[in-house]
């Protein structure tokens, strides 16, 4: 997710082996004093009330917030552990040919979709065809250039053929976007029906959706296909999950504090320390592309690399982030890959330290040598104004908006005039701000367990082969070549070498300015156990959750 939506892509997302970096004091073992003192007796049943920040337009789709929802109802082929290891889910085992072009998956027997149809190799093959046929733009972004065909060798054996080796395949398949749906539902229902209530084999089914309020997920009593990462096999313990949408931070945290909610997501930073002392809190630094400013490299002031570099030097971004998030969310200087992603180039993170002297010299060299009465640099009669577009309360939280405001003030001494342009989720996802004439910089992220995200975000955008996920509009065949070598590398070490080189080249060109890591967090009351965040992109999991008395 995440990420910067465009007209055709609504999400984020993957890799070789993903290392999910859990923040100190938070993790698979919940932090906070409340978790230690409760030893009540486990009870089955009950309704789990969960409050989430954002409401997506569909349960199934290509945005990470949709993956949060669809994971409750769809199973995937594989799952990922916190150390990046890929483990079985619907696929009990798999093998790859010596040329890395043919993947064979052996599926779990006896799995049914909740519409009563059988989940077999043909059903999974139909899902591959659905994804690359336009059913999910994010999936297409991952495998569209690599997928060739798939077929059912027998009812429980699936063969997938690739056009070229794709080393991040297994990591990609573990994400919620790759959840397997009933082919009968895909072909027999409307697109809107499958958007709002996809049919899978997962632990819950979609119940009532009260737009603007909540979705109810009901337990699938016949569930028998939990991933190896699950804490138990069999149906969910709770009868239902009422997943509410509460955008206001104060109200969402207040719901947990008052007992109106059993768990909340996106724990507000101002309440984070208090939450850790009263509730069970887990926080996850999402791998993939961090929350970063993509600079428009083809139009406006940032078309000049010296101006891009000057902007990067002009602010103390770490201070801006630490102040906005009260130290809860880490600063990330690398604008292309976050520190929890395998293949991360740590050197890039420190490439543009706060240095106004360097910024001023770069702007002088770029011809922005004079200033107006407001201190803004001027060239050829035009102010050095840059417009930053961001999706407030969809892609960017209120804390993220504060970080931008901090940045806006910090760059003034070097002569930049920053205009912040908050846009609605609807406008952002419609593609209204996706072309070079609409912004000088845009703030976004793309969750992914692999540095292969570089191919999605920086593959060249050409007329013959558009790439709407390339939000910097930067085209460089040599860098794309490095990323392609990484994607088809035979070993993790080889892949990480090329991914690292690509990050360095992109940093040298200053196409993106890193700000902070995308994170997921959940806080739950002491009597609710085993709510956890999965490792591919921090999706909350409620299949294992149970109450105690």
Coordinates of C-alpha atoms in Angstrom, one line a residue:
X1 CA 0.0 0.0 0.0
X2 CA 0.8 1.4 -0.3
X3 CA 1.7 3.9 -1.9
X4 CA 0.6 6.5 -4.2
X5 CA -2.6 5.6 -6.0
X6 CA -3.0 6.2 -9.7
X7 CA -5.7 5.7 -12.2
X8 CA -5.1 2.0 -12.5
X9 CA -3.2 1.0 -9.4
X10 CA -4.8 1.1 -6.0
X11 CA -2.1 -0.3 -3.8
X12 CA 1.1 -1.3 -2.4
X13 CA 3.4 -4.0 -2.0
X14 CA 6.8 -7.8 -1.8
X15 CA 10.4 -10.3 -2.0
X16 CA 13.1 -12.8 -1.4
X17 CA 13.0 -13.1 2.2
X18 CA 11.5 -10.3 4.2
X19 CA 12.7 -9.2 7.6
X20 CA 9.9 -7.7 9.5
X21 CA 11.5 -5.3 11.9
X22 CA 9.4 -5.0 15.1
X23 CA 10.0 -2.0 17.2
X24 CA 11.8 -2.4 20.5
X25 CA 9.3 -3.2 23.2
X26 CA 6.7 -4.2 20.7
X27 CA 6.3 -7.3 18.7
X28 CA 4.9 -10.7 18.4
X29 CA 4.9 -10.8 22.1
X30 CA 2.6 -7.9 23.1
X31 CA 4.2 -5.2 25.1
X32 CA 2.7 -3.3 28.0
X33 CA 2.0 -4.2 31.6
X34 CA -1.6 -5.2 30.9
X35 CA -0.5 -8.2 29.0
X36 CA 1.4 -9.7 31.9
X37 CA -1.2 -9.6 34.6
X38 CA -4.1 -11.3 33.0
X39 CA -4.3 -15.1 33.3
X40 CA -8.0 -15.5 33.0
X41 CA -9.7 -18.6 31.6
X42 CA -10.1 -18.7 27.8
X43 CA -13.7 -18.6 26.5
X44 CA -14.9 -19.4 23.0
X45 CA -17.3 -17.1 21.2
X46 CA -18.1 -13.4 21.6
X47 CA -18.0 -10.4 19.3
X48 CA -14.7 -8.7 18.9
X49 CA -15.0 -4.9 18.3
X50 CA -12.1 -3.4 16.4
X51 CA -11.8 0.2 15.4
X52 CA -9.7 1.0 12.3
X53 CA -8.6 4.4 10.9
X54 CA -9.5 4.1 7.2
X55 CA -12.5 2.8 5.2
X56 CA -11.5 1.5 1.8
X57 CA -14.0 1.4 -1.1
X58 CA -13.9 -2.4 -1.3
X59 CA -13.0 -5.4 0.9
X60 CA -10.9 -6.8 -1.9
X61 CA -8.5 -4.7 -3.9
X62 CA -5.0 -3.4 -4.4
X63 CA -4.6 -1.0 -1.4
X64 CA -3.0 -2.3 1.8
X65 CA -6.1 -1.2 3.7
X66 CA -8.1 -3.5 1.5
X67 CA -5.6 -6.3 2.2
X68 CA -6.3 -5.8 5.9
X69 CA -9.9 -6.6 5.2
X70 CA -9.6 -9.3 2.6
X71 CA -7.1 -11.3 4.8
X72 CA -10.0 -12.0 7.2
X73 CA -11.9 -13.9 4.4
X74 CA -9.3 -15.1 1.9
X75 CA -6.5 -17.6 2.3
X76 CA -3.2 -17.3 0.3
X77 CA -0.9 -19.9 -1.1
X78 CA 1.9 -19.2 1.4
X79 CA 2.5 -17.1 4.5
X80 CA 5.6 -15.3 5.9
X81 CA 7.2 -15.5 9.3
X82 CA 8.7 -12.5 11.0
X83 CA 12.2 -13.6 10.0
X84 CA 11.2 -13.7 6.4
X85 CA 10.9 -17.4 6.1
X86 CA 8.1 -18.5 3.7
X87 CA 5.8 -21.2 5.2
X88 CA 2.8 -23.3 4.0
X89 CA -0.7 -22.0 3.8
X90 CA -3.0 -23.4 1.0
X91 CA 0.2 -24.7 -0.6
X92 CA 1.7 -27.4 1.6
X93 CA 4.9 -27.5 -0.3
X94 CA 6.4 -26.2 -3.6
X95 CA 9.4 -26.6 -5.8
X96 CA 11.0 -24.6 -8.6
X97 CA 12.8 -25.9 -11.7
X98 CA 16.5 -25.4 -12.3
X99 CA 15.9 -22.6 -14.7
X100 CA 13.5 -20.9 -12.2
X101 CA 10.8 -20.7 -14.7
X102 CA 8.4 -23.4 -13.5
X103 CA 6.9 -23.3 -10.0
X104 CA 4.9 -26.3 -8.8
X105 CA 2.7 -26.0 -5.7
X106 CA 1.2 -29.0 -3.9
X107 CA -2.1 -27.9 -2.3
X108 CA -3.8 -28.8 0.9
X109 CA -6.6 -31.3 0.5
X110 CA -10.2 -30.9 1.7
X111 CA -10.4 -27.1 1.5
X112 CA -13.8 -25.5 0.6
X113 CA -14.7 -22.0 -0.3
X114 CA -17.6 -20.6 1.8
X115 CA -19.9 -20.9 -1.2
X116 CA -19.4 -24.7 -1.0
X117 CA -17.2 -25.1 -4.0
X118 CA -13.9 -26.9 -3.9
X119 CA -10.6 -25.0 -3.6
X120 CA -8.3 -27.0 -5.9
X121 CA -5.5 -26.4 -8.4
X122 CA -7.8 -25.3 -11.1
X123 CA -9.4 -22.7 -8.8
X124 CA -6.0 -21.3 -8.0
X125 CA -5.1 -21.2 -11.6
X126 CA -8.3 -19.3 -12.3
X127 CA -7.2 -16.7 -9.7
X128 CA -3.8 -16.2 -11.4
X129 CA -5.7 -15.5 -14.7
X130 CA -8.1 -13.2 -12.9
X131 CA -5.3 -11.2 -11.3
X132 CA -3.2 -10.6 -14.4
X133 CA -6.4 -10.1 -16.5
X134 CA -7.1 -6.9 -14.6
X135 CA -8.7 -8.2 -11.5
X136 CA -6.1 -6.6 -9.2
X137 CA -3.7 -3.9 -10.4
X138 CA -1.3 -4.4 -7.6
X139 CA -0.9 -8.1 -8.3
X140 CA -0.3 -7.2 -12.0
X141 CA 2.4 -4.7 -10.9
X142 CA 4.2 -7.6 -9.2
X143 CA 3.9 -10.5 -11.6
X144 CA 2.3 -9.1 -14.8
X145 CA 5.7 -8.9 -16.5
X146 CA 6.7 -12.4 -15.3
X147 CA 3.6 -14.6 -15.4
X148 CA 3.2 -16.7 -18.5
X149 CA 0.6 -19.4 -17.6
X150 CA -0.7 -21.7 -15.0
X151 CA -2.5 -25.1 -15.1
X152 CA -3.8 -27.8 -12.8
X153 CA -1.5 -30.8 -13.2
X154 CA -4.0 -32.7 -11.1
X155 CA -6.6 -31.6 -8.5
X156 CA -4.0 -30.7 -5.9
X157 CA -1.0 -29.8 -8.0
X158 CA -0.6 -26.4 -9.6
X159 CA 2.0 -25.5 -12.1
X160 CA 2.9 -21.8 -12.7
X161 CA 5.2 -20.9 -15.6
X162 CA 7.1 -17.6 -15.7
X163 CA 8.6 -15.7 -18.7
X164 CA 11.7 -14.9 -16.7
X165 CA 13.0 -15.9 -13.2
X166 CA 11.3 -13.9 -10.5
X167 CA 13.0 -14.4 -7.2
X168 CA 10.5 -12.4 -5.0
X169 CA 7.6 -14.6 -6.1
X170 CA 7.0 -16.5 -2.8
X171 CA 7.1 -13.3 -0.7
X172 CA 4.7 -11.6 -3.1
X173 CA 2.2 -14.5 -2.9
X174 CA 2.0 -14.1 0.9
X175 CA 0.4 -10.7 0.7
X176 CA -3.4 -10.1 1.0
X177 CA -3.7 -9.0 -2.6
X178 CA -3.0 -12.6 -3.6
X179 CA -5.8 -14.1 -1.6
X180 CA -7.6 -16.9 -3.4
X181 CA -11.3 -16.3 -4.3
X182 CA -14.0 -18.7 -5.4
X183 CA -13.9 -18.9 -9.3
X184 CA -17.7 -19.5 -9.1
X185 CA -18.1 -16.1 -7.3
X186 CA -15.7 -14.3 -9.7
X187 CA -17.6 -15.5 -12.8
X188 CA -21.1 -15.6 -11.4
X189 CA -21.4 -12.4 -9.5
X190 CA -21.0 -8.7 -10.3
X191 CA -17.7 -6.9 -9.9
X192 CA -19.3 -4.8 -7.1
X193 CA -20.5 -7.9 -5.2
X194 CA -16.9 -9.4 -5.3
X195 CA -15.6 -6.0 -4.3
X196 CA -17.8 -5.7 -1.2
X197 CA -18.0 -9.4 -0.2
X198 CA -15.4 -11.6 -1.8
X199 CA -15.8 -15.3 -1.3
X200 CA -12.8 -17.2 0.0
X201 CA -11.9 -20.1 2.3
X202 CA -10.8 -17.9 5.2
X203 CA -11.7 -17.8 8.8
X204 CA -14.5 -15.3 8.4
X205 CA -17.2 -14.3 5.8
X206 CA -18.3 -10.8 5.1
X207 CA -21.5 -9.9 6.8
X208 CA -23.2 -6.5 6.8
X209 CA -21.3 -3.4 5.6
X210 CA -22.7 -0.2 7.0
X211 CA -20.9 2.3 4.8
X212 CA -19.2 5.0 6.9
X213 CA -19.6 2.9 10.0
X214 CA -18.5 -0.7 10.1
X215 CA -18.3 -4.1 8.5
X216 CA -19.2 -7.3 10.4
X217 CA -17.2 -10.5 9.7
X218 CA -18.9 -13.7 10.7
X219 CA -17.0 -16.9 11.7
X220 CA -16.6 -19.6 9.1
X221 CA -17.5 -22.7 11.2
X222 CA -15.9 -25.0 8.7
X223 CA -12.5 -23.3 8.5
X224 CA -9.7 -25.8 8.1
X225 CA -6.9 -24.0 6.2
X226 CA -5.0 -21.7 8.6
X227 CA -1.4 -20.8 7.7
X228 CA 1.6 -22.3 9.4
X229 CA 2.0 -18.9 11.0
X230 CA -1.3 -19.2 12.8
X231 CA -1.4 -19.9 16.5
X232 CA -4.1 -22.5 16.2
X233 CA -5.8 -24.6 13.5
X234 CA -9.5 -24.8 13.0
X235 CA -12.3 -22.1 13.1
X236 CA -11.8 -18.7 14.7
X237 CA -12.6 -18.6 18.4
X238 CA -14.8 -15.5 18.3
X239 CA -18.2 -15.5 16.6
X240 CA -17.8 -12.3 14.8
X241 CA -15.6 -9.2 14.3
X242 CA -17.3 -5.8 14.1
X243 CA -14.7 -3.8 12.2
X244 CA -15.5 -0.1 12.7
X245 CA -14.1 2.9 10.8
X246 CA -13.1 5.7 13.2
X247 CA -11.0 8.3 11.5
X248 CA -10.6 10.7 14.4
X249 CA -7.6 9.7 16.6
X250 CA -9.2 10.9 19.8
X251 CA -12.4 9.0 19.2
X252 CA -10.6 5.8 18.2
X253 CA -8.4 5.8 21.2
X254 CA -11.3 6.8 23.4
X255 CA -13.2 3.8 22.2
X256 CA -10.5 1.5 23.5
X257 CA -10.1 3.5 26.8
X258 CA -13.8 3.5 27.5
X259 CA -14.3 -0.2 26.6
X260 CA -16.4 0.5 23.6
X261 CA -13.8 -1.2 21.5
X262 CA -11.7 -4.3 22.3
X263 CA -8.9 -3.4 20.0
X264 CA -7.9 -0.4 17.7
X265 CA -5.4 0.1 14.9
X266 CA -3.2 3.0 14.2
X267 CA -2.6 3.8 17.8
X268 CA -2.3 7.7 18.0
X269 CA 1.3 8.7 18.8
X270 CA 0.1 11.1 21.5
X271 CA -1.4 8.1 23.3
X272 CA 1.2 5.6 22.5
X273 CA 3.0 5.5 25.8
X274 CA -0.2 5.5 27.8
X275 CA -1.5 2.6 25.6
X276 CA 1.6 0.6 26.3
X277 CA 1.0 1.0 30.0
X278 CA -2.6 0.0 29.9
X279 CA -3.1 -2.3 26.9
X280 CA -1.3 -4.8 24.8
X281 CA 0.4 -3.0 22.0
X282 CA 2.1 -4.3 18.9
X283 CA 3.8 -2.1 16.3
X284 CA 5.3 -3.2 13.0
X285 CA 7.6 -1.3 10.6
X286 CA 6.3 -2.2 7.2
X287 CA 8.8 -3.3 4.6
X288 CA 8.7 -1.8 1.1
X289 CA 8.9 1.8 0.2
X290 CA 8.7 4.2 3.2
X291 CA 6.6 7.3 3.4
X292 CA 8.5 9.4 1.0
X293 CA 8.3 12.5 -1.1
X294 CA 8.4 11.5 -4.8
X295 CA 9.8 14.5 -6.7
X296 CA 8.5 15.3 -10.2
X297 CA 11.6 14.9 -12.3
X298 CA 10.1 16.0 -15.6
X299 CA 8.3 19.2 -15.0
X300 CA 8.7 22.2 -12.6
X301 CA 11.6 23.1 -10.3
X302 CA 12.4 19.5 -9.5
X303 CA 13.2 18.7 -13.1
X304 CA 16.7 20.0 -12.2
X305 CA 18.6 17.4 -10.2
X306 CA 20.5 20.2 -8.4
X307 CA 17.2 21.6 -7.1
X308 CA 16.1 18.2 -6.0
X309 CA 19.4 17.7 -4.1
X310 CA 19.1 21.1 -2.6
X311 CA 15.6 20.4 -1.3
X312 CA 16.9 17.2 0.3
X313 CA 19.7 19.1 2.1
X314 CA 17.5 21.9 3.1
X315 CA 15.7 20.4 6.0
X316 CA 16.4 18.4 9.2
X317 CA 13.9 15.7 8.2
X318 CA 14.6 13.5 11.3
X319 CA 13.8 16.4 13.6
X320 CA 10.6 17.1 11.6
X321 CA 9.5 13.5 11.9
X322 CA 10.5 13.0 15.5
X323 CA 8.6 16.2 16.5
X324 CA 5.5 15.2 14.6
X325 CA 5.4 11.5 15.8
X326 CA 6.8 12.1 19.2
X327 CA 9.5 9.5 18.5
X328 CA 7.0 6.7 18.0
X329 CA 7.5 6.3 14.2
X330 CA 11.1 6.1 13.0
X331 CA 12.7 8.5 10.6
X332 CA 13.7 6.9 7.2
X333 CA 16.2 8.8 5.1
X334 CA 16.2 6.3 2.2
X335 CA 13.4 7.3 -0.1
X336 CA 13.2 4.1 -2.1
X337 CA 13.3 1.2 0.4
X338 CA 12.7 1.0 4.1
X339 CA 15.0 -0.4 6.7
X340 CA 12.9 -3.5 7.4
X341 CA 13.2 -4.6 3.8
X342 CA 15.7 -7.3 2.7
X343 CA 18.3 -5.7 0.4
X344 CA 18.1 -2.3 2.2
X345 CA 21.0 0.0 1.4
X346 CA 21.8 1.7 4.7
X347 CA 24.3 4.1 3.2
X348 CA 21.6 5.7 1.2
X349 CA 19.7 6.7 4.3
X350 CA 22.4 9.1 5.3
X351 CA 23.1 10.5 1.8
X352 CA 21.4 14.0 2.3
X353 CA 22.1 15.2 5.9
X354 CA 20.7 18.6 7.0
X355 CA 23.2 21.1 5.3
X356 CA 21.8 24.4 4.3
X357 CA 25.2 25.6 3.0
X358 CA 25.2 22.8 0.5
X359 CA 21.6 23.5 -0.4
X360 CA 22.3 27.2 -1.0
X361 CA 25.3 26.5 -3.2
X362 CA 23.3 24.0 -5.3
X363 CA 20.5 26.5 -5.8
X364 CA 23.0 29.2 -6.8
X365 CA 24.5 26.8 -9.3
X366 CA 21.1 26.0 -10.6
X367 CA 20.5 29.7 -11.3
X368 CA 18.1 30.5 -8.4
X369 CA 20.4 33.4 -7.3
X370 CA 18.0 36.1 -6.3
X371 CA 15.3 36.4 -3.7
X372 CA 12.1 38.4 -3.4
X373 CA 11.0 40.4 -0.3
X374 CA 9.7 37.2 1.3
X375 CA 13.0 35.5 1.0
X376 CA 11.8 33.1 -1.7
X377 CA 14.3 32.5 -4.5
X378 CA 13.4 33.7 -7.9
X379 CA 14.5 32.7 -11.4
X380 CA 13.3 34.1 -14.7
X381 CA 10.5 35.9 -12.8
X382 CA 9.2 32.7 -11.1
X383 CA 9.3 31.9 -7.4
X384 CA 10.9 28.7 -6.3
X385 CA 7.5 27.3 -5.2
X386 CA 6.9 23.6 -4.9
X387 CA 3.5 22.1 -4.4
X388 CA 3.3 18.9 -2.3
X389 CA 0.2 16.8 -2.7
X390 CA -0.8 14.3 0.0
X391 CA -3.8 12.2 0.8
X392 CA -4.8 13.4 4.2
X393 CA -6.3 10.7 6.4
X394 CA -6.0 8.1 3.6
X395 CA -2.3 7.8 2.8
X396 CA -1.1 10.4 5.4
X397 CA -2.2 10.6 9.0
X398 CA -2.5 13.8 10.9
X399 CA 0.9 13.2 12.3
X400 CA 2.3 12.9 8.8
X401 CA 0.7 16.2 7.9
X402 CA 2.4 17.8 10.8
X403 CA 5.7 16.4 9.6
X404 CA 5.1 18.1 6.3
X405 CA 4.3 21.4 8.0
X406 CA 7.5 21.1 9.9
X407 CA 9.3 20.5 6.6
X408 CA 7.6 23.5 5.1
X409 CA 9.1 25.8 7.7
X410 CA 12.5 24.2 7.7
X411 CA 13.2 24.8 4.0
X412 CA 12.3 28.5 4.0
X413 CA 15.8 29.8 4.9
X414 CA 17.2 28.3 1.7
X415 CA 14.5 30.0 -0.3
X416 CA 12.0 27.3 -1.0
X417 CA 8.3 28.2 -0.8
X418 CA 6.3 25.0 -0.1
X419 CA 2.6 24.9 -0.7
X420 CA 0.8 21.9 0.9
X421 CA -2.1 20.4 -1.0
X422 CA -4.2 18.0 1.0
X423 CA -6.6 15.9 -1.2
X424 CA -9.4 13.5 -0.4
X425 CA -9.2 9.8 -0.8
X426 CA -11.7 9.9 -3.6
X427 CA -9.7 12.5 -5.6
X428 CA -6.4 10.7 -5.0
X429 CA -7.7 7.3 -6.0
X430 CA -9.5 8.6 -9.0
X431 CA -6.1 9.7 -10.5
X432 CA -6.9 13.4 -10.3
X433 CA -3.4 14.0 -9.0
X434 CA -1.4 11.4 -10.9
X435 CA 0.1 13.4 -13.8
X436 CA 3.2 15.6 -14.0
X437 CA 1.2 18.8 -14.2
X438 CA -0.5 18.2 -10.9
X439 CA 2.3 18.3 -8.4
X440 CA 6.0 19.0 -7.8
X441 CA 6.1 16.4 -5.0
X442 CA 3.7 13.8 -3.7
X443 CA 3.8 11.9 -0.4
X444 CA 3.1 8.2 -0.4
X445 CA 4.4 4.7 0.4
X446 CA 4.1 1.2 -0.9
X447 CA 4.1 -1.7 1.5
X448 CA 6.0 -4.7 0.2
X449 CA 8.1 -7.5 1.7
X450 CA 10.7 -7.2 -1.0
X451 CA 13.1 -4.7 -2.5
X452 CA 11.6 -5.8 -5.7
X453 CA 9.2 -2.9 -5.0
X454 CA 11.9 -0.9 -6.9
X455 CA 10.7 -2.4 -10.2
X456 CA 7.1 -1.4 -9.5
X457 CA 8.0 2.2 -8.5
X458 CA 10.9 2.9 -10.8
X459 CA 10.3 0.8 -13.9
X460 CA 10.4 3.3 -16.8
X461 CA 7.1 5.0 -17.7
X462 CA 6.9 5.0 -21.5
X463 CA 4.2 5.5 -24.0
X464 CA 4.5 1.9 -25.1
X465 CA 4.6 0.6 -21.6
X466 CA 3.1 3.0 -19.0
X467 CA 3.9 2.7 -15.4
X468 CA 1.4 4.6 -13.3
X469 CA 3.3 3.6 -10.1
X470 CA 6.3 5.6 -11.2
X471 CA 5.3 8.7 -9.3
X472 CA 8.6 10.5 -9.9
X473 CA 8.2 10.1 -13.7
X474 CA 11.9 9.3 -13.7
X475 CA 13.1 7.0 -16.5
X476 CA 16.5 5.4 -16.4
X477 CA 17.2 2.3 -18.4
X478 CA 20.4 1.5 -16.6
X479 CA 18.8 1.6 -13.2
X480 CA 15.9 -0.5 -14.5
X481 CA 18.4 -3.0 -15.7
X482 CA 20.0 -3.3 -12.2
X483 CA 16.5 -3.9 -10.7
X484 CA 15.7 -6.6 -13.4
X485 CA 19.0 -8.3 -12.6
X486 CA 18.1 -8.4 -8.9
X487 CA 14.6 -9.7 -9.6
X488 CA 16.0 -12.6 -11.6
X489 CA 19.0 -13.3 -9.4
X490 CA 19.8 -16.9 -8.4
X491 CA 20.8 -16.0 -4.8
X492 CA 19.6 -13.6 -2.2
X493 CA 23.1 -12.2 -2.0
X494 CA 23.2 -11.5 -5.7
X495 CA 19.8 -9.9 -5.6
X496 CA 20.6 -7.7 -2.7
X497 CA 23.8 -6.5 -4.4
X498 CA 21.9 -5.2 -7.4
X499 CA 19.0 -3.8 -5.3
X500 CA 21.5 -1.9 -3.3
X501 CA 23.2 -0.5 -6.4
X502 CA 19.8 0.6 -7.8
X503 CA 19.0 2.4 -4.5
X504 CA 22.4 4.2 -4.7
X505 CA 21.8 5.4 -8.2
X506 CA 18.3 6.6 -7.4
X507 CA 19.6 8.4 -4.4
X508 CA 22.4 10.1 -6.4
X509 CA 19.6 11.4 -8.7
X510 CA 17.6 12.6 -5.6
X511 CA 14.3 11.4 -7.1
X512 CA 12.8 10.7 -3.7
X513 CA 13.2 12.2 -0.3
X514 CA 12.6 9.8 2.6
X515 CA 10.7 10.9 5.6
X516 CA 9.5 8.0 7.9
X517 CA 8.7 4.3 7.9
X518 CA 5.2 3.2 7.2
X519 CA 4.0 1.4 10.3
X520 CA 1.1 -0.7 11.5
X521 CA 0.0 -0.8 15.1
X522 CA -2.7 -2.4 17.2
X523 CA -3.7 -2.0 20.8
X524 CA -6.0 -4.5 22.6
X525 CA -7.4 -4.8 26.0
X526 CA -5.9 -7.3 28.5
X527 CA -8.8 -9.8 28.3
X528 CA -8.4 -10.1 24.5
X529 CA -5.6 -12.5 23.6
X530 CA -3.6 -13.3 20.4
X531 CA -4.4 -10.4 18.2
X532 CA -1.3 -10.1 16.0
X533 CA 0.1 -8.4 12.9
X534 CA 1.3 -10.6 10.1
X535 CA 4.7 -10.2 8.6
X536 CA 4.3 -9.4 4.9
X537 CA 2.7 -6.0 5.4
X538 CA 1.3 -5.8 9.0
X539 CA -2.3 -6.9 8.4
X540 CA -4.1 -7.4 11.7
X541 CA -5.1 -11.1 12.2
X542 CA -8.2 -12.0 14.3
X543 CA -8.5 -15.7 13.5
X544 CA -6.5 -16.6 16.7
X545 CA -8.1 -14.0 19.0
X546 CA -10.0 -15.0 22.0
X547 CA -11.4 -13.5 25.2
X548 CA -10.6 -14.5 28.7
X549 CA -12.8 -14.2 31.8

